Coordinates of C-alpha atoms (C1' of nucleotides) and ligand atoms in Angstrom, one line a residue:
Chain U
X12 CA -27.8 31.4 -8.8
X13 CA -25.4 29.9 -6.4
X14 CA -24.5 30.4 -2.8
X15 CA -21.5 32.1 -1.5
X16 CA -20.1 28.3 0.1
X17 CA -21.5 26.7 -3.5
X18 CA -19.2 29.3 -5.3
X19 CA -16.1 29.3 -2.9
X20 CA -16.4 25.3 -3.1
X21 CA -16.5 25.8 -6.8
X22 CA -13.4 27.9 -7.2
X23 CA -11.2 25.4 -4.9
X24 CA -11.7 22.4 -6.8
X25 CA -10.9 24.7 -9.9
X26 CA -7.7 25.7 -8.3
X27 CA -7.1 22.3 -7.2
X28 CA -7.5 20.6 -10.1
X29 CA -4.8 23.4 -11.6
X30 CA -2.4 22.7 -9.5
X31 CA -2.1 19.0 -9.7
X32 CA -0.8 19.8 -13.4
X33 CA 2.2 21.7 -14.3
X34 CA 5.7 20.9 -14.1
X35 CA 7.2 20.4 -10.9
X36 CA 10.9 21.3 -12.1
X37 CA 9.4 25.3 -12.9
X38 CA 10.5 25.0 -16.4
X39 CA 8.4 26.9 -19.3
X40 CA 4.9 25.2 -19.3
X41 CA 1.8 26.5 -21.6
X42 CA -0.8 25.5 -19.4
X43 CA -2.9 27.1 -22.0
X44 CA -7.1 24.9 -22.3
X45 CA -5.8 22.4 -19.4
X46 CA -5.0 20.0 -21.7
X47 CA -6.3 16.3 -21.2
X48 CA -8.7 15.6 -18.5
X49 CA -7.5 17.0 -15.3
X50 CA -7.0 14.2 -12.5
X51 CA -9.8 14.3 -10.0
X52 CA -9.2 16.2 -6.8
X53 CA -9.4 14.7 -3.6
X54 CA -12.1 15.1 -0.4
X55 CA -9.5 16.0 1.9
X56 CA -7.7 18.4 -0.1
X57 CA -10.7 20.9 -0.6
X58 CA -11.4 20.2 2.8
X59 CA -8.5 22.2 3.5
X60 CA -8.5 24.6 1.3
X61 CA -12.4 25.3 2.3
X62 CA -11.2 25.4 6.0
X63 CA -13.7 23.2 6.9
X64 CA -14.1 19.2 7.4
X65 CA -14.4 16.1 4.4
X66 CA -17.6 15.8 6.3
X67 CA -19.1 19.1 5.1
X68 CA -17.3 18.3 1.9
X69 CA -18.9 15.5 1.1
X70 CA -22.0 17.1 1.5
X71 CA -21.8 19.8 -0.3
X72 CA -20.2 17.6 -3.0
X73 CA -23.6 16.0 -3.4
X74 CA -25.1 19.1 -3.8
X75 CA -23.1 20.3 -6.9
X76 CA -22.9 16.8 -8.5
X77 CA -27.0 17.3 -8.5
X78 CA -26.4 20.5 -9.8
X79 CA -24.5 19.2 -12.6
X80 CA -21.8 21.1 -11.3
X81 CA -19.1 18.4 -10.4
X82 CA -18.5 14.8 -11.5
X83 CA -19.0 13.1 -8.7
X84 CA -18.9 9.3 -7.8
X85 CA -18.0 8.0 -4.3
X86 CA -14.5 7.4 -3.3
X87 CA -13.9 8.6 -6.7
X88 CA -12.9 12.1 -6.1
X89 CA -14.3 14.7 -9.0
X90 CA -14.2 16.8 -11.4
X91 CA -15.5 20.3 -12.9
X92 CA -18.5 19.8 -15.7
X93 CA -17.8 22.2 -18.2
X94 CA -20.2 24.0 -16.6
X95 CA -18.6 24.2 -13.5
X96 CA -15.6 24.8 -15.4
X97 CA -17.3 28.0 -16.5
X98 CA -18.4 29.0 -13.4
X99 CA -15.3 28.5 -11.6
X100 CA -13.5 30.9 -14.0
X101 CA -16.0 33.7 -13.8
X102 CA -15.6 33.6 -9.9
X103 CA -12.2 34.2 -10.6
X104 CA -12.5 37.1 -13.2
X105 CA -14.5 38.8 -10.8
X106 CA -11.6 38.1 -8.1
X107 CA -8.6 39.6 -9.8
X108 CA -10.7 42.4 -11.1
X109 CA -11.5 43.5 -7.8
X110 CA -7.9 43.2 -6.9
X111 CA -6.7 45.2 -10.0
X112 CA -9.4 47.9 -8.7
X113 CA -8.4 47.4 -4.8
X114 CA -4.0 48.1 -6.1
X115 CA -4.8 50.6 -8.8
X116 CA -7.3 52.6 -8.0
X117 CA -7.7 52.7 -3.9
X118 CA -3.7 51.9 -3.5
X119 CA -3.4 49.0 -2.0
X120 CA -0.5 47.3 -1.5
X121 CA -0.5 44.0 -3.9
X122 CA -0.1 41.7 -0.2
X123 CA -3.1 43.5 1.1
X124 CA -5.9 42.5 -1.6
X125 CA -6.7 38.8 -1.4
X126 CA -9.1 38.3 1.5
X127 CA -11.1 41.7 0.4
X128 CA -11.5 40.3 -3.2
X129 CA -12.4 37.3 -1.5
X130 CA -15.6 38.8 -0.4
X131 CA -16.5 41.1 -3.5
X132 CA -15.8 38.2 -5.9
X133 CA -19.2 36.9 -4.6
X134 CA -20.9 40.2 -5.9
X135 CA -22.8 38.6 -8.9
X136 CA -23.9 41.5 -11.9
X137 CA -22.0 40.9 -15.1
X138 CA -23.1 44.8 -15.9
X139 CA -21.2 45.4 -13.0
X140 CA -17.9 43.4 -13.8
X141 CA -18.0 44.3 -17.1
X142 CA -18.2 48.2 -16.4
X143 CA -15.2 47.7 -13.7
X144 CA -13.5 46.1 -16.3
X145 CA -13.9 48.8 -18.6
X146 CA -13.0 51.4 -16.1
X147 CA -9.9 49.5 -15.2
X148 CA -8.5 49.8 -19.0
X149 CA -9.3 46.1 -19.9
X150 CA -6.3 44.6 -17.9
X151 CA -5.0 41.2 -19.1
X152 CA -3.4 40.2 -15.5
X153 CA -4.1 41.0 -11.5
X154 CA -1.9 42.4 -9.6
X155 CA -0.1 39.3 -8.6
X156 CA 0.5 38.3 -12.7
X157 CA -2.6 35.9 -13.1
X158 CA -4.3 36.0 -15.8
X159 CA -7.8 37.7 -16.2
X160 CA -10.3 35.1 -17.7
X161 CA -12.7 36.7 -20.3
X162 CA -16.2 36.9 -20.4
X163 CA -16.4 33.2 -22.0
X164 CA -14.2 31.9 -19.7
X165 CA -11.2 31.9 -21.8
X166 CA -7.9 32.4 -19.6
X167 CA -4.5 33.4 -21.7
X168 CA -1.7 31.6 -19.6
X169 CA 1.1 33.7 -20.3
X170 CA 3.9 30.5 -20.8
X171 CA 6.6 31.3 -18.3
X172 CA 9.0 29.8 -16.2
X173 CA 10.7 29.8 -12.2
X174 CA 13.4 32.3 -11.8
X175 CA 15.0 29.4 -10.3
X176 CA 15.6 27.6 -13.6
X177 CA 16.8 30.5 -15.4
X178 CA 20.9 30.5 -16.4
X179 CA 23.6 32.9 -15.4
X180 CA 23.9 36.0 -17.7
X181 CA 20.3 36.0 -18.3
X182 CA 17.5 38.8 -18.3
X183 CA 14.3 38.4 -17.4
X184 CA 11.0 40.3 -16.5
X185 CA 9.0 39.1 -13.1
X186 CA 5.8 38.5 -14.5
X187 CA 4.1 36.7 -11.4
X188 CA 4.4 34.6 -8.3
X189 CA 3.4 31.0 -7.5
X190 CA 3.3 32.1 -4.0
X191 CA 0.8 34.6 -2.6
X192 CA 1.1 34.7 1.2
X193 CA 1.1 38.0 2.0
X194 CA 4.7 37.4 4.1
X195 CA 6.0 36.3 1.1
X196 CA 4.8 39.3 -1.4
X197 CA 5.7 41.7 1.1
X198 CA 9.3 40.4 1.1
X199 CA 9.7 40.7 -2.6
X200 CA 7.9 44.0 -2.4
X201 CA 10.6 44.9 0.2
X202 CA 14.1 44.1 -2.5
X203 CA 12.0 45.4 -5.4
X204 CA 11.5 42.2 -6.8
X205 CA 8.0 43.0 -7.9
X206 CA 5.5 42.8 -11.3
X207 CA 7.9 43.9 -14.3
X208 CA 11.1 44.1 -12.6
X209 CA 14.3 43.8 -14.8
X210 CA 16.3 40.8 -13.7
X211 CA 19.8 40.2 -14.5
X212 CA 21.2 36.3 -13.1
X213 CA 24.5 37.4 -12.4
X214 CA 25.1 34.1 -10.3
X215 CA 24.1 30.7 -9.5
X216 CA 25.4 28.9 -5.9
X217 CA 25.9 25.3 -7.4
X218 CA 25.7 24.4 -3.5
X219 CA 22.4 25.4 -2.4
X220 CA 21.1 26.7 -5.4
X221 CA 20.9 30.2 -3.8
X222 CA 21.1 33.4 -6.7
X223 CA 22.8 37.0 -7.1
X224 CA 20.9 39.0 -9.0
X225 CA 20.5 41.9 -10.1
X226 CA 17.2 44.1 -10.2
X227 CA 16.3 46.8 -12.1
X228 CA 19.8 47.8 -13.4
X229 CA 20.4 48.9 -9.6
X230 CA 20.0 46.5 -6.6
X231 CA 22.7 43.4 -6.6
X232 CA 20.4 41.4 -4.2
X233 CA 20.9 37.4 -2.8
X234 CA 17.7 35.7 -3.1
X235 CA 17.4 31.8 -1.7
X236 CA 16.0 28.9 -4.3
X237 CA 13.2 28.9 -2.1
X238 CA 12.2 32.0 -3.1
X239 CA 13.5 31.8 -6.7
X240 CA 11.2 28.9 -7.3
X241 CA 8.4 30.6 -6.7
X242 CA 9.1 33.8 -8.6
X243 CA 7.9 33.5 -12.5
X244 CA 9.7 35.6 -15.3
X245 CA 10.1 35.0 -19.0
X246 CA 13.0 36.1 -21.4
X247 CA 13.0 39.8 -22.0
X248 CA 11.1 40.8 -24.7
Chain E
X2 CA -19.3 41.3 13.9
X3 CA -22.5 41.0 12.7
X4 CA -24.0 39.3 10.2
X5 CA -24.9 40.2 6.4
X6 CA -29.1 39.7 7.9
X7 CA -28.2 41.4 11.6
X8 CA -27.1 44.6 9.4
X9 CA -30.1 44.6 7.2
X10 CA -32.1 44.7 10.3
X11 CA -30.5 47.7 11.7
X12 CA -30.3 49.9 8.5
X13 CA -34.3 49.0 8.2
X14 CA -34.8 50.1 12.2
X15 CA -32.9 53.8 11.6
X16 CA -34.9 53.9 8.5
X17 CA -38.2 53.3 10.1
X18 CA -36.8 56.0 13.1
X19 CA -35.9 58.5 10.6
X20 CA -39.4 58.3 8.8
X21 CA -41.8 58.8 11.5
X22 CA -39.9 62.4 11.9
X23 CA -39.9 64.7 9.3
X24 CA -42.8 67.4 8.7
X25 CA -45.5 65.9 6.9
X26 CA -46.4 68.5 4.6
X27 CA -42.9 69.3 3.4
X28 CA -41.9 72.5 4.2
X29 CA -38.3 73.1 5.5
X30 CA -36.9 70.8 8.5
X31 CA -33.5 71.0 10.5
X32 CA -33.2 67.7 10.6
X33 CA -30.1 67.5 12.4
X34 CA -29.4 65.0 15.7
X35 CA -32.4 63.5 16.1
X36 CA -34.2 66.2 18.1
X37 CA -35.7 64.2 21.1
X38 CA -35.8 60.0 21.9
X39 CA -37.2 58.6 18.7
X40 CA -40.9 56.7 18.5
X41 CA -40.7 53.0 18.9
X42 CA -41.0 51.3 15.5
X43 CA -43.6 48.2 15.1
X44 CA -42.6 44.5 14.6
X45 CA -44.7 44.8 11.3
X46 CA -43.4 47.8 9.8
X47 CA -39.6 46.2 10.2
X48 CA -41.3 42.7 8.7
X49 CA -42.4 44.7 6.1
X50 CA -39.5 46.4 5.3
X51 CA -37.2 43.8 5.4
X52 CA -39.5 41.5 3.5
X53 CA -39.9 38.6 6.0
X54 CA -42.6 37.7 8.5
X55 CA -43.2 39.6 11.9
X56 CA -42.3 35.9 13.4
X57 CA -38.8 35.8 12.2
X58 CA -38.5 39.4 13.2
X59 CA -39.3 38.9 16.6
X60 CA -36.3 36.1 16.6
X61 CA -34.7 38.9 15.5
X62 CA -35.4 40.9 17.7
X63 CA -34.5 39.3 20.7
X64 CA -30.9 38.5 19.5
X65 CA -30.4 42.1 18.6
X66 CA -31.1 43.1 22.0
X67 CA -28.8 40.3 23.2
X68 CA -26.2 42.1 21.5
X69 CA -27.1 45.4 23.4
X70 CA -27.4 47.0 19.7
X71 CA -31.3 48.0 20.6
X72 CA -33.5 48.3 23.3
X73 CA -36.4 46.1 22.8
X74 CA -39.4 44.8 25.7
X75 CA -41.9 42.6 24.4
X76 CA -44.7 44.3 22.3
X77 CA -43.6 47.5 23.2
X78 CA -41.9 48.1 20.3
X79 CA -38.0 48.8 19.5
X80 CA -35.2 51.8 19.3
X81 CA -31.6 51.6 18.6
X82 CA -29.3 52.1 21.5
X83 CA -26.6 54.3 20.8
X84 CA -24.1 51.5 19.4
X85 CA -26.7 50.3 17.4
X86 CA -27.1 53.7 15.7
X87 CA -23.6 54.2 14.9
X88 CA -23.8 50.3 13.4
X89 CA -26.9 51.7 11.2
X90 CA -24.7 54.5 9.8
X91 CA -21.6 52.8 9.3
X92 CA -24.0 51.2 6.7
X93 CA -25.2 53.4 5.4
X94 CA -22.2 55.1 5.0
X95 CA -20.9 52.3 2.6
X96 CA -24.1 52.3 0.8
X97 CA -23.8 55.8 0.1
X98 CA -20.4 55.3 -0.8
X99 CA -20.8 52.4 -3.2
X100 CA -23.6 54.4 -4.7
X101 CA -21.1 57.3 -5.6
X102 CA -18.9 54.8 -7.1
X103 CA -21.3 53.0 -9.2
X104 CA -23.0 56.5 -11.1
X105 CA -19.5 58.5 -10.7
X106 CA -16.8 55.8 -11.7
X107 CA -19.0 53.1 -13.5
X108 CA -21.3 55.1 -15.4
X109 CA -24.2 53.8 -13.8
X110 CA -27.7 55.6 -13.7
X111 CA -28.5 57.2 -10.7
X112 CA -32.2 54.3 -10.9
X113 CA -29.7 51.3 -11.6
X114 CA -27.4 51.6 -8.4
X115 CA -29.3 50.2 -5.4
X116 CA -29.4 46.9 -5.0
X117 CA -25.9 46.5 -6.3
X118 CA -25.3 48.9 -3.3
X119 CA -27.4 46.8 -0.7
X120 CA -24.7 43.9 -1.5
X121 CA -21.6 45.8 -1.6
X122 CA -22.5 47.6 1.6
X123 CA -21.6 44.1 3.8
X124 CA -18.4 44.0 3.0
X125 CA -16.9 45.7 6.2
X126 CA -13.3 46.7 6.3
X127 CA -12.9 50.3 7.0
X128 CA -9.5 51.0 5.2
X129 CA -11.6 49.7 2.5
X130 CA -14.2 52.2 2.6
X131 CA -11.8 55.0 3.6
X132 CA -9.6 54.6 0.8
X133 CA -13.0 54.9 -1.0
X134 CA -13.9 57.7 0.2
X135 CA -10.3 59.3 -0.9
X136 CA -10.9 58.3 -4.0
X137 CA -14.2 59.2 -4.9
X138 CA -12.9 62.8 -3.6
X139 CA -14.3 62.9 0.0
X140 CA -18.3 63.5 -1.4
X141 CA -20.9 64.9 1.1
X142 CA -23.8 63.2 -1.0
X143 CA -24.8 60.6 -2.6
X144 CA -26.5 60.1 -6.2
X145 CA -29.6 60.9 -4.8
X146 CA -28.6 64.0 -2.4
X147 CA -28.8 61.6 0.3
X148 CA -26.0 62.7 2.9
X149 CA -22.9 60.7 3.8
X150 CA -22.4 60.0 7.8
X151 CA -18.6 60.6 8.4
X152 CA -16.1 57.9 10.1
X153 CA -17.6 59.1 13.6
X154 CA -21.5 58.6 12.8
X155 CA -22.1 62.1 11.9
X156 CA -24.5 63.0 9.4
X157 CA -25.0 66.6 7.9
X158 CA -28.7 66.5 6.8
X159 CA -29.1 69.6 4.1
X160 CA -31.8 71.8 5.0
X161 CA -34.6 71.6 2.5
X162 CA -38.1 71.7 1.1
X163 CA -40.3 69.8 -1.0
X164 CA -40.8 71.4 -4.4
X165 CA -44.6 71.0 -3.6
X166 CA -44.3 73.6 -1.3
X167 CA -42.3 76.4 -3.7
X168 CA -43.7 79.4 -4.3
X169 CA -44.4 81.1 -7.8
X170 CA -41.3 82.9 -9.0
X171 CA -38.8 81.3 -7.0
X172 CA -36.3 79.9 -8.3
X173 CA -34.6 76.9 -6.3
X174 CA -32.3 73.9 -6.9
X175 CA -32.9 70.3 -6.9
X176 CA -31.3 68.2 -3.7
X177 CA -32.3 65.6 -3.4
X178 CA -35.5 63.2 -4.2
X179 CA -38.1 61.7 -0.9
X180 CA -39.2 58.6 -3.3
X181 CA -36.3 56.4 -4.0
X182 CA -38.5 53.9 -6.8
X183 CA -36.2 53.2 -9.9
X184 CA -39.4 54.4 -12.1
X185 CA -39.4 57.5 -10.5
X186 CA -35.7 57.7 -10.6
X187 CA -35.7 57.6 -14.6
X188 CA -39.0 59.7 -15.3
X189 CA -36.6 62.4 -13.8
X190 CA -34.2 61.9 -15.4
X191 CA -36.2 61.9 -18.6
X192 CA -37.6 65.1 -17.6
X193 CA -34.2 66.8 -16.9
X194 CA -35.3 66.8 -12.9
X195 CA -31.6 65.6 -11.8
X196 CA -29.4 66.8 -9.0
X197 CA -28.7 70.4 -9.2
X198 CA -31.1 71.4 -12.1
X199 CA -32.2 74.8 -11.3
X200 CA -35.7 75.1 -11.4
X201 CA -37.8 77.9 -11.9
X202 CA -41.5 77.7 -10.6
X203 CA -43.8 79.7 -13.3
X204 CA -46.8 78.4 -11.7
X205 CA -49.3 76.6 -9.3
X206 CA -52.3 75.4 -10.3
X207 CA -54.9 75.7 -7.1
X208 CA -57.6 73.3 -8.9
X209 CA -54.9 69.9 -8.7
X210 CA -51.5 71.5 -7.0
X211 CA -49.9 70.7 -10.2
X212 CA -46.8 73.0 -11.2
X213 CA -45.4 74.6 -14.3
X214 CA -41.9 74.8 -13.8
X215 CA -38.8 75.8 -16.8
X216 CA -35.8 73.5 -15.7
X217 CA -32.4 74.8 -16.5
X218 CA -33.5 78.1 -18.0
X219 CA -34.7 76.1 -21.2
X220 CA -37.4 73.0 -20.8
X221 CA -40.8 74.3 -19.6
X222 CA -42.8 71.3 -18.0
X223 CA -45.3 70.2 -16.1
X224 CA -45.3 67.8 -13.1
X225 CA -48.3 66.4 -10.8
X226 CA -48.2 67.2 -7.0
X227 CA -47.5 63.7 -6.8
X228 CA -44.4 63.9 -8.2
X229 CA -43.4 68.0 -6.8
X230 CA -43.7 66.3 -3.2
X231 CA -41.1 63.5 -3.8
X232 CA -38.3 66.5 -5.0
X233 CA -36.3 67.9 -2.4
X234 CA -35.2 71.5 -3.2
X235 CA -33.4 74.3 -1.5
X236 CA -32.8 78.1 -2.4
X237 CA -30.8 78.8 -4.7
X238 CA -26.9 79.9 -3.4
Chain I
dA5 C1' -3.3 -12.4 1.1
dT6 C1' -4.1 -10.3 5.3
dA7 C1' -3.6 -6.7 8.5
dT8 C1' -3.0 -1.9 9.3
dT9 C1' -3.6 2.8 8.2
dT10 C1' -5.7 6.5 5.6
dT11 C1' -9.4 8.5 3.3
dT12 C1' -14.1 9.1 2.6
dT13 C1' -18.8 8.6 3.7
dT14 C1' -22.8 8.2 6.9
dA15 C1' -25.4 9.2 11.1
dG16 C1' -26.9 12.4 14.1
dA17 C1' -26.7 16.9 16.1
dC18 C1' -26.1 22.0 16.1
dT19 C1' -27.0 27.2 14.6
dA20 C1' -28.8 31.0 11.8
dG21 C1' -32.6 32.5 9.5
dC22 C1' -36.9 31.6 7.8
dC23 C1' -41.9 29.8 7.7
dT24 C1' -47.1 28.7 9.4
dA25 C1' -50.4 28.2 12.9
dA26 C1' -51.8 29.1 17.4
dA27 C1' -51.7 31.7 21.7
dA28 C1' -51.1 36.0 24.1
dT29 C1' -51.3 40.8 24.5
dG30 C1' -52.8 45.5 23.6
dA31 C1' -55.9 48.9 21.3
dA32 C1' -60.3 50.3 19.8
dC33 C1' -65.2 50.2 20.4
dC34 C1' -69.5 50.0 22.7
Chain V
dG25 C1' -66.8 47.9 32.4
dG26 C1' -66.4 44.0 28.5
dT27 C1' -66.0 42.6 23.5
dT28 C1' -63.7 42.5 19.2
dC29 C1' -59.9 43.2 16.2
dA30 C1' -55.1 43.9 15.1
dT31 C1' -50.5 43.2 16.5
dT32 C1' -47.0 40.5 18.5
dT33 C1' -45.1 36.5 20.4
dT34 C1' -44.6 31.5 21.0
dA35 C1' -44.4 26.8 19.4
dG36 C1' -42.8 23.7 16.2
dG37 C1' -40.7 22.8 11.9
dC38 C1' -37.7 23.6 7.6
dT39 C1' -33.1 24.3 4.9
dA40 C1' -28.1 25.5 4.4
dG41 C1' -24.0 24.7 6.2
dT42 C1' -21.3 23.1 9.8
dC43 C1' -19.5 19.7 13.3
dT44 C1' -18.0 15.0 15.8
dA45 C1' -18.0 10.1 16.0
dA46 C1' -18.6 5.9 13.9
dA47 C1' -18.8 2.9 9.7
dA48 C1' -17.2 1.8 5.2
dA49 C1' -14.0 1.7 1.5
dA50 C1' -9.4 2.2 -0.5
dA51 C1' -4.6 2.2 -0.2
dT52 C1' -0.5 0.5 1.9
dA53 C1' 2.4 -2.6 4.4
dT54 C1' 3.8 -7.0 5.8
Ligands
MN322 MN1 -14.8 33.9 -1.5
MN323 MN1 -4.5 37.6 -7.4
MN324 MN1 -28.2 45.0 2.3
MN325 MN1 -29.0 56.5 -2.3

DNA sequence: ATATTTTTTTAGACTAGCCTAAAATGAACC
DNA sequence: GGTTCATTTTAGGCTAGTCTAAAAAAATAT
């Protein structure tokens, strides 16, 4: 069907276009069917995020637009077709299945699973994704909190919010990261601030926004806003 | 290291190496190391196998022996140098591997698993297949009773006959199968012929070769020659 | 409104892997 | 020995994906 490039190509500008919605502040967002029209994403930025040059880009931006795969008009920047839409998502089902598999079943560490999923994403037999999915218990999220799109491409955003943003006295449950360097999950791996922790805010630094928290009914812990903002919980419940 | 097409290339070479030993009428074999200095396999057979034209292989050719990974001199023919033998098996290896996951984990038919195998094989991290390996509980064989090289390149071929070649009143054990064809695979299967059936042989026709055999102390049946020759079998113990 | 800077596209070239057609070599036959 | 046939290699060309350098368009600044 498509090429490994077409596919990774595919999956950026999806991720692109995500990110160029949701609220900046980290308050509670649905995110649920990407509501109006996403903005078009630029050259430069999948450029990037491909690791390669607008150049190449452009080309290969040609070559999906012809496969009515993009919306694509010069100096325009583009857009997912529905189709491309769909196939973005199923790129990424694939992905955090094989990193549920890769943490759950071979052990893993959650820091350690991104750049091998990266390569067994590209493994196309819905038999096969759909019996790994089965094995794995039908799970909703990856291990990093994402959600699991479904066969149709349907993805549940959980609605959530920063840590950052949440008020002294409060408990919440870590239900994902915005961040996934594997620095940065290793370091919340390291204070135990990982998928499903208890969170109590025990304190807010009005100066620089720093937090005392507590995690799990144990570990009184300073984390910086830096991280906090890029930690997502939601009430408990 | 070397690319998704190098690989191919090399598991295709060992493959062609390991055919053109063997005893030709099926009667038991060692197997073990590769007795003496292997023939040199044909530009055509390697085309063949790796479904391309003897042009592109000989392109092929010449970067492989670049890369010291076989020894090659125009029309003469090729053999893996040592490095390039241990490549082969680290591939094989994952196949193997992969196999064992797809039928033992996934549920897959024992007819179903190659080519998913032939994909998932590229991806080359060894924690990756290691932690496999733990998981799948450290198997010597695969699906098929094909043996599993170890981390160092070692591989512990089973000592066995071809069921052609079993005499009346034995009774021996299936190992392994010599024809790997998915429609073989699943007439086996139908049959009851799978991976440590017991068979007993009640008789051998002179006229055709063809055998009576009771599989499992229940299901008498008869098989061609044809098919008796492609069933590896050892006493049973 | 023009000039400057940034972004994007085009032009032209490179590699890996593949192809067909033609030339070279080796094996088989007489 | 020489002739014929099969195998292998070379020559030249194709596509996917990449690159650099230059041109074109858009955005920004004055
Ligand atoms: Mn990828
Ligand atoms: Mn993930
Ligand atoms: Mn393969
Ligand atoms: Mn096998």
């Amino acid at each position: 069907m498509h090429s490994f490039t077409e596919e990774n190509y595919l999956k950026a500008i999806y991720a692109l276009t995500q990110k160029s919605e949701g609220s900046p502040d980290g308050s509670p967002v649905s995110l649920s069917g990407a509501s109006s029209d996403p903005l078009p994403v630029n050259t430069n930025a999948i450029a990037e995020r491909v690791a390669t040059k607008a150049a190449s880009v452009t080309d290969m931006l040609k070559k999906l637009a012809d496969k009515q795969l993009i919306h694509y008009q010069k100096y325009q920047g583009v857009t997912l077709t529905e189709t491309g839409r769909k196939a973005a998502l199923n790129i990424i089902r694939r992905h955090r299945l094989w990193e549920v598999f890769l943490v759950d079943k071979l052990g893993f560490g959650w820091h350690e699973v991104h750049s091998l999923a990266e390569e067994l994403e590209h493994i196309r037999s819905d038999e096969l994704i759909d019996k790994l999915e089965a094995f794995l218990g039908n799970p909703q999220v990856d291990p990093h909190g994402d959600p699991i799109p479904d066969h149709a491409g349907q993805v549940r955003h959980p609605v959530s919010q920063t840590l950052s943003v949440t008020e002294a006295g409060q408990t919440v449950v870590v239900t994902g990261v915005l961040e996934h360097s594997s620095s940065f999950l290793q370091y919340l791996e390291k204070i135990g601030l990982v998928l499903n922790a208890e969170v109590l805010m025990r304190e807010l630094n009005q100066f620089d926004k720093s937090l005392f928290i507590r995690i799990n009914h144990q570990s009184d812990t300073f984390i910086s806003h830096e991280v906090a903002r890029n930690v997502l919980v939601s009430g408990k419940g």
